[in-house]
């Protein structure tokens, strides 16, 4: 059998292959030769063959049949064999292989070998890929070597110990004694690896951390070493561009960070050295900046004095202006981490950060965007939004969704005016309309509804946007909804904010019908358009045209569209008298917490008015003063206002807030025990969408009650459960006045115990006509998840015969069916 | 450091050092994806990128890309220095190193790397000491093989 070809020969040959197929053929041939050589148990050439196998493995070919051979090489006495054997083990034998454990004995022997280079090989292999079992078996040997005076071995043992600790954390304790005088070594290799070992121990165990802080006085030792590195002159062995052993400096700074975190004494002990490093380090090359970077991270994480922190942020500011992209990237990342805690300091660098939005590098742009959003506040919102919107226009698609969400959030928090807010929202919709998140459509609709004075302006702008582009679904949805609601304002051409446009009913209907027919519209969008057209039947005069459209879609293939069309058709035919009431303007919706739907509040922008509102159509415009008065009466801003024209961010829970009224309204009822009959069939219907709109008014037979009757003012409560939620009771109050003079400025307020939640919708009016000639109605919705006995405190204020009247009362006589 | 990869501009792997246990299949997948990502980067872009949940630091030296995946708490700038130090070691050892040196002497490239890094961390910060150790080990290899020169690798 001729000698197997040499490694370099093989490499040369394989590289001459011109195609993948040719290469594969050569490899297969050689593998066959190697396999037969292995079978012959040839000791002389085993090393050469395994080396070749490793080369082929790197090219991507299977080499598992060489695993056992690696073991044989490791067991050999020849250094060459061991070198290749261990390399093979590290490349082919990871801990998932069964053969792996067979190495343990060899490694153990080699750890005690007479030649340090053999010991080194063993330590290296163990430290790179030793499994937990191997680590457990050999930890003792490693620990022994950690105490040797041979620095070549000591440094390797330290890193090997790090690996052992990572694999088997319980063994950490056994290395503790050996760490005692690691830092008194002169050898930089040992110093560096020791710092890594100490870092690993401190990161993993708070006890170790405490021990090293107090007992070992690690901080002073590290400070001393770092000081020597900086102050000592040129050391050729460790110099990198004029800096002495930057690797060691960086590791020491990192360990100091861990030691100083949340510890005043340690932090104080390192303040000076940190300042020194920060000011003296040469910044012309990357290596100096690497040290400064680590220093800044440490300063920000420990309890440093404010002067030092400002110094750190300024270093980051300088980094931002550096020509080197890497430095700028690193600066943005660090600033992002510190923007919460040192907000004002970071604000100073805002313009530089905003400039980074225009950088070509994707990672830098993303960082700059995140940081910009973090820096937006009430003062700079206009300027920042301008930059961010410009960014949104020109950025890559991968950014658009996040940027759009960020803009919405920031606008919600800091909008200086409603018009600005709506303009901003429109801008996002028109530039990145297809990337906005799904929940933004209902949120926007809510925003628009609540900005009463902007309705005309909004609908006009949206209409114009639709004329330009109907491909962006969220924009189209919001626009159709608005046109449906405020189409009359569009026609009337009254717009204060900008030049009103002239538009006819037919033009508007053309646009909406266009949406219905267009291929670009999704089914959801079509639903919005159809409903909008329907709503316009009460606002426009071209009812016939609308009727025609609606009947056409009664046979649409899309089931949802068909159902809507059929119902609307029915509305025209049989229930025409209800149409105006049903299609009335939507009331102002109350907003709950920004995330998560609430069961009570309708946040969906769908134009399906619930039966409740259909029954009691509220007035179009909610006077803002009324809302303010309510707040005053209920004792300040702690109370959740129930009618709002601005964007509230408080949840609708009336729980603890109505403190004054609740006073001594205690819950004497039983604890929320399963007293609720589990088999109670719901009175309500199963879901709004599966029922015709106008059918779910069934009161479910709860008898009405008189809640209050005094001084001629009588308040009746009637009950419904016209809502898909069995825990919600819908109460309608009817206030009548039997006296001779009317009661004006009538305001009804209510409070419920903590386990309930209350929502008060807008009243029909605030004048109770005299002599029972009419009534004021208002809807209350009460969420009662624990099915507790319903109790309520009410407060009435009104003006009668010129003088203000105020009264408080409790309502306890709720019929059981209303809360069970 | 979790792993280091060296690959050519055509995407051919020249060296792979893994400090985390992964199956062969996973390693191949990661290598393929990362190589693609790095090769797609334009020359003016910065040396860092976020990839999966790791930070990747890469630098091109002539026709070879040196690519390291580090953990979130690692300092990217010093990782660049580590890469540079490794290149300097190779350069000193081979005398003006080029890609062909690494192709034909890959096992030596590994030996040098294993004297510089262990378990993903630097074990020796002095260039001189690393090179001295390699030299001694090479001598050891040669002495043993003196009689059996025919059977050198």
PDB file of N, CA and C in Angstrom, chain A residues 55-108:
ATOM      1  N   UNK A  55      -9.388  18.869   6.726  1.00  0.00           N
ATOM      2  CA  UNK A  55      -9.496  19.812   5.618  1.00  0.00           C
ATOM      3  C   UNK A  55     -10.794  19.584   4.849  1.00  0.00           C
ATOM      4  N   UNK A  56     -11.070  18.318   4.587  1.00  0.00           N
ATOM      5  CA  UNK A  56     -12.280  18.005   3.834  1.00  0.00           C
ATOM      6  C   UNK A  56     -13.522  18.367   4.636  1.00  0.00           C
ATOM      7  N   UNK A  57     -13.424  18.226   5.934  1.00  0.00           N
ATOM      8  CA  UNK A  57     -14.539  18.595   6.808  1.00  0.00           C
ATOM      9  C   UNK A  57     -14.822  20.087   6.694  1.00  0.00           C
ATOM     10  N   UNK A  58     -13.769  20.878   6.616  1.00  0.00           N
ATOM     11  CA  UNK A  58     -13.956  22.328   6.488  1.00  0.00           C
ATOM     12  C   UNK A  58     -14.626  22.680   5.171  1.00  0.00           C
ATOM     13  N   UNK A  59     -14.398  21.867   4.143  1.00  0.00           N
ATOM     14  CA  UNK A  59     -15.054  22.122   2.867  1.00  0.00           C
ATOM     15  C   UNK A  59     -16.530  21.751   2.928  1.00  0.00           C
ATOM     16  N   UNK A  60     -16.910  21.049   3.988  1.00  0.00           N
ATOM     17  CA  UNK A  60     -18.316  20.736   4.160  1.00  0.00           C
ATOM     18  C   UNK A  60     -18.659  19.266   4.018  1.00  0.00           C
ATOM     19  N   UNK A  61     -17.648  18.413   3.900  1.00  0.00           N
ATOM     20  CA  UNK A  61     -17.924  16.992   3.708  1.00  0.00           C
ATOM     21  C   UNK A  61     -17.933  16.255   5.040  1.00  0.00           C
ATOM     22  N   UNK A  62     -18.688  15.143   5.134  1.00  0.00           N
ATOM     23  CA  UNK A  62     -18.796  14.413   6.406  1.00  0.00           C
ATOM     24  C   UNK A  62     -17.471  13.780   6.789  1.00  0.00           C
ATOM     25  N   UNK A  63     -17.195  13.821   8.089  1.00  0.00           N
ATOM     26  CA  UNK A  63     -15.912  13.285   8.549  1.00  0.00           C
ATOM     27  C   UNK A  63     -16.060  12.504   9.843  1.00  0.00           C
ATOM     28  N   UNK A  64     -17.253  12.035  10.125  1.00  0.00           N
ATOM     29  CA  UNK A  64     -17.482  11.383  11.418  1.00  0.00           C
ATOM     30  C   UNK A  64     -16.685  10.109  11.609  1.00  0.00           C
ATOM     31  N   UNK A  65     -16.325   9.463  10.509  1.00  0.00           N
ATOM     32  CA  UNK A  65     -15.583   8.208  10.675  1.00  0.00           C
ATOM     33  C   UNK A  65     -14.175   8.452  11.194  1.00  0.00           C
ATOM     34  N   UNK A  66     -13.816   9.711  11.300  1.00  0.00           N
ATOM     35  CA  UNK A  66     -12.489  10.006  11.825  1.00  0.00           C
ATOM     36  C   UNK A  66     -12.467  10.259  13.315  1.00  0.00           C
ATOM     37  N   UNK A  67     -13.644  10.234  13.942  1.00  0.00           N
ATOM     38  CA  UNK A  67     -13.703  10.618  15.352  1.00  0.00           C
ATOM     39  C   UNK A  67     -12.846   9.723  16.238  1.00  0.00           C
ATOM     40  N   UNK A  68     -13.021   8.429  16.076  1.00  0.00           N
ATOM     41  CA  UNK A  68     -12.254   7.501  16.908  1.00  0.00           C
ATOM     42  C   UNK A  68     -10.754   7.632  16.652  1.00  0.00           C
ATOM     43  N   UNK A  69     -10.422   7.931  15.416  1.00  0.00           N
ATOM     44  CA  UNK A  69      -9.001   8.074  15.081  1.00  0.00           C
ATOM     45  C   UNK A  69      -8.391   9.240  15.838  1.00  0.00           C
ATOM     46  N   UNK A  70      -9.202  10.301  16.025  1.00  0.00           N
ATOM     47  CA  UNK A  70      -8.708  11.442  16.799  1.00  0.00           C
ATOM     48  C   UNK A  70      -8.346  10.996  18.205  1.00  0.00           C
ATOM     49  N   UNK A  71      -9.191  10.142  18.766  1.00  0.00           N
ATOM     50  CA  UNK A  71      -8.918   9.644  20.103  1.00  0.00           C
ATOM     51  C   UNK A  71      -7.607   8.871  20.142  1.00  0.00           C
ATOM     52  N   UNK A  72      -7.402   8.083  19.128  1.00  0.00           N
ATOM     53  CA  UNK A  72      -6.155   7.296  19.091  1.00  0.00           C
ATOM     54  C   UNK A  72      -4.946   8.220  18.990  1.00  0.00           C
ATOM     55  N   UNK A  73      -5.107   9.297  18.236  1.00  0.00           N
ATOM     56  CA  UNK A  73      -4.004  10.246  18.102  1.00  0.00           C
ATOM     57  C   UNK A  73      -3.705  10.922  19.431  1.00  0.00           C
ATOM     58  N   UNK A  74      -4.758  11.272  20.142  1.00  0.00           N
ATOM     59  CA  UNK A  74      -4.567  11.949  21.428  1.00  0.00           C
ATOM     60  C   UNK A  74      -3.817  11.018  22.383  1.00  0.00           C
ATOM     61  N   UNK A  75      -4.125   9.720  22.283  1.00  0.00           N
ATOM     62  CA  UNK A  75      -3.507   8.757  23.193  1.00  0.00           C
ATOM     63  C   UNK A  75      -2.055   8.460  22.809  1.00  0.00           C
ATOM     64  N   UNK A  76      -1.686   8.846  21.596  1.00  0.00           N
ATOM     65  CA  UNK A  76      -0.318   8.550  21.146  1.00  0.00           C
ATOM     66  C   UNK A  76       0.710   9.341  21.950  1.00  0.00           C
ATOM     67  N   UNK A  77       1.941   8.903  21.910  1.00  0.00           N
ATOM     68  CA  UNK A  77       2.983   9.615  22.634  1.00  0.00           C
ATOM     69  C   UNK A  77       3.617  10.727  21.812  1.00  0.00           C
ATOM     70  N   UNK A  78       3.434  10.685  20.528  1.00  0.00           N
ATOM     71  CA  UNK A  78       4.088  11.669  19.666  1.00  0.00           C
ATOM     72  C   UNK A  78       3.366  13.007  19.762  1.00  0.00           C
ATOM     73  N   UNK A  79       4.155  14.068  19.873  1.00  0.00           N
ATOM     74  CA  UNK A  79       3.567  15.404  20.012  1.00  0.00           C
ATOM     75  C   UNK A  79       2.764  15.796  18.775  1.00  0.00           C
ATOM     76  N   UNK A  80       3.299  15.455  17.609  1.00  0.00           N
ATOM     77  CA  UNK A  80       2.590  15.787  16.372  1.00  0.00           C
ATOM     78  C   UNK A  80       1.198  15.154  16.368  1.00  0.00           C
ATOM     79  N   UNK A  81       1.177  13.872  16.774  1.00  0.00           N
ATOM     80  CA  UNK A  81      -0.103  13.176  16.819  1.00  0.00           C
ATOM     81  C   UNK A  81      -1.063  13.881  17.763  1.00  0.00           C
ATOM     82  N   UNK A  82      -0.543  14.216  18.925  1.00  0.00           N
ATOM     83  CA  UNK A  82      -1.415  14.857  19.908  1.00  0.00           C
ATOM     84  C   UNK A  82      -1.960  16.180  19.389  1.00  0.00           C
ATOM     85  N   UNK A  83      -1.081  16.935  18.761  1.00  0.00           N
ATOM     86  CA  UNK A  83      -1.510  18.245  18.252  1.00  0.00           C
ATOM     87  C   UNK A  83      -2.677  18.090  17.285  1.00  0.00           C
ATOM     88  N   UNK A  84      -2.518  17.216  16.308  1.00  0.00           N
ATOM     89  CA  UNK A  84      -3.587  17.014  15.326  1.00  0.00           C
ATOM     90  C   UNK A  84      -4.794  16.336  15.973  1.00  0.00           C
ATOM     91  N   UNK A  85      -4.499  15.414  16.881  1.00  0.00           N
ATOM     92  CA  UNK A  85      -5.586  14.698  17.545  1.00  0.00           C
ATOM     93  C   UNK A  85      -6.496  15.641  18.311  1.00  0.00           C
ATOM     94  N   UNK A  86      -5.887  16.528  19.099  1.00  0.00           N
ATOM     95  CA  UNK A  86      -6.694  17.479  19.863  1.00  0.00           C
ATOM     96  C   UNK A  86      -7.432  18.453  18.952  1.00  0.00           C
ATOM     97  N   UNK A  87      -6.763  18.868  17.877  1.00  0.00           N
ATOM     98  CA  UNK A  87      -7.442  19.755  16.928  1.00  0.00           C
ATOM     99  C   UNK A  87      -8.664  19.051  16.350  1.00  0.00           C
ATOM    100  N   UNK A  88      -8.477  17.789  15.962  1.00  0.00           N
ATOM    101  CA  UNK A  88      -9.578  17.008  15.431  1.00  0.00           C
ATOM    102  C   UNK A  88     -10.701  16.863  16.442  1.00  0.00           C
ATOM    103  N   UNK A  89     -10.299  16.651  17.695  1.00  0.00           N
ATOM    104  CA  UNK A  89     -11.321  16.512  18.731  1.00  0.00           C
ATOM    105  C   UNK A  89     -12.129  17.797  18.834  1.00  0.00           C
ATOM    106  N   UNK A  90     -11.457  18.930  18.816  1.00  0.00           N
ATOM    107  CA  UNK A  90     -12.179  20.196  18.941  1.00  0.00           C
ATOM    108  C   UNK A  90     -13.078  20.457  17.744  1.00  0.00           C
ATOM    109  N   UNK A  91     -12.695  19.939  16.568  1.00  0.00           N
ATOM    110  CA  UNK A  91     -13.517  20.203  15.389  1.00  0.00           C
ATOM    111  C   UNK A  91     -14.621  19.172  15.191  1.00  0.00           C
ATOM    112  N   UNK A  92     -14.325  17.901  15.519  1.00  0.00           N
ATOM    113  CA  UNK A  92     -15.282  16.852  15.197  1.00  0.00           C
ATOM    114  C   UNK A  92     -16.045  16.319  16.386  1.00  0.00           C
ATOM    115  N   UNK A  93     -15.481  16.426  17.565  1.00  0.00           N
ATOM    116  CA  UNK A  93     -16.064  15.753  18.717  1.00  0.00           C
ATOM    117  C   UNK A  93     -16.646  16.744  19.685  1.00  0.00           C
ATOM    118  N   UNK A  94     -17.843  17.250  19.435  1.00  0.00           N
ATOM    119  CA  UNK A  94     -18.410  18.094  20.475  1.00  0.00           C
ATOM    120  C   UNK A  94     -19.167  17.216  21.475  1.00  0.00           C
ATOM    121  N   UNK A  95     -19.722  17.830  22.483  1.00  0.00           N
ATOM    122  CA  UNK A  95     -20.261  17.049  23.596  1.00  0.00           C
ATOM    123  C   UNK A  95     -21.477  16.214  23.232  1.00  0.00           C
ATOM    124  N   UNK A  96     -21.985  16.435  22.021  1.00  0.00           N
ATOM    125  CA  UNK A  96     -23.141  15.637  21.638  1.00  0.00           C
ATOM    126  C   UNK A  96     -22.758  14.233  21.202  1.00  0.00           C
ATOM    127  N   UNK A  97     -21.474  14.059  20.880  1.00  0.00           N
ATOM    128  CA  UNK A  97     -21.058  12.736  20.415  1.00  0.00           C
ATOM    129  C   UNK A  97     -20.840  11.807  21.605  1.00  0.00           C
ATOM    130  N   UNK A  98     -21.176  10.534  21.430  1.00  0.00           N
ATOM    131  CA  UNK A  98     -20.972   9.566  22.519  1.00  0.00           C
ATOM    132  C   UNK A  98     -19.502   9.349  22.781  1.00  0.00           C
ATOM    133  N   UNK A  99     -18.729   9.479  21.726  1.00  0.00           N
ATOM    134  CA  UNK A  99     -17.296   9.184  21.810  1.00  0.00           C
ATOM    135  C   UNK A  99     -16.586  10.203  22.703  1.00  0.00           C
ATOM    136  N   UNK A 100     -17.243  11.299  22.885  1.00  0.00           N
ATOM    137  CA  UNK A 100     -16.672  12.438  23.582  1.00  0.00           C
ATOM    138  C   UNK A 100     -16.049  12.064  24.931  1.00  0.00           C
ATOM    139  N   UNK A 101     -16.804  11.319  25.699  1.00  0.00           N
ATOM    140  CA  UNK A 101     -16.351  11.030  27.054  1.00  0.00           C
ATOM    141  C   UNK A 101     -15.083  10.182  27.107  1.00  0.00           C
ATOM    142  N   UNK A 102     -14.842   9.459  26.014  1.00  0.00           N
ATOM    143  CA  UNK A 102     -13.644   8.613  26.009  1.00  0.00           C
ATOM    144  C   UNK A 102     -12.367   9.432  26.093  1.00  0.00           C
ATOM    145  N   UNK A 103     -12.527  10.703  25.796  1.00  0.00           N
ATOM    146  CA  UNK A 103     -11.350  11.580  25.831  1.00  0.00           C
ATOM    147  C   UNK A 103     -10.885  11.842  27.252  1.00  0.00           C
ATOM    148  N   UNK A 104     -11.830  11.731  28.180  1.00  0.00           N
ATOM    149  CA  UNK A 104     -11.561  12.202  29.543  1.00  0.00           C
ATOM    150  C   UNK A 104     -10.265  11.658  30.116  1.00  0.00           C
ATOM    151  N   UNK A 105     -10.074  10.378  29.971  1.00  0.00           N
ATOM    152  CA  UNK A 105      -8.880   9.788  30.565  1.00  0.00           C
ATOM    153  C   UNK A 105      -7.592  10.315  29.927  1.00  0.00           C
ATOM    154  N   UNK A 106      -7.629  10.427  28.614  1.00  0.00           N
ATOM    155  CA  UNK A 106      -6.459  10.966  27.915  1.00  0.00           C
ATOM    156  C   UNK A 106      -6.129  12.360  28.394  1.00  0.00           C
ATOM    157  N   UNK A 107      -7.159  13.154  28.495  1.00  0.00           N
ATOM    158  CA  UNK A 107      -6.942  14.540  28.914  1.00  0.00           C
ATOM    159  C   UNK A 107      -6.384  14.556  30.329  1.00  0.00           C
ATOM    160  N   UNK A 108      -6.910  13.691  31.157  1.00  0.00           N
ATOM    161  CA  UNK A 108      -6.425  13.656  32.535  1.00  0.00           C
ATOM    162  C   UNK A 108      -4.930  13.358  32.572  1.00  0.00           C
TER     163      UNK A 108
END
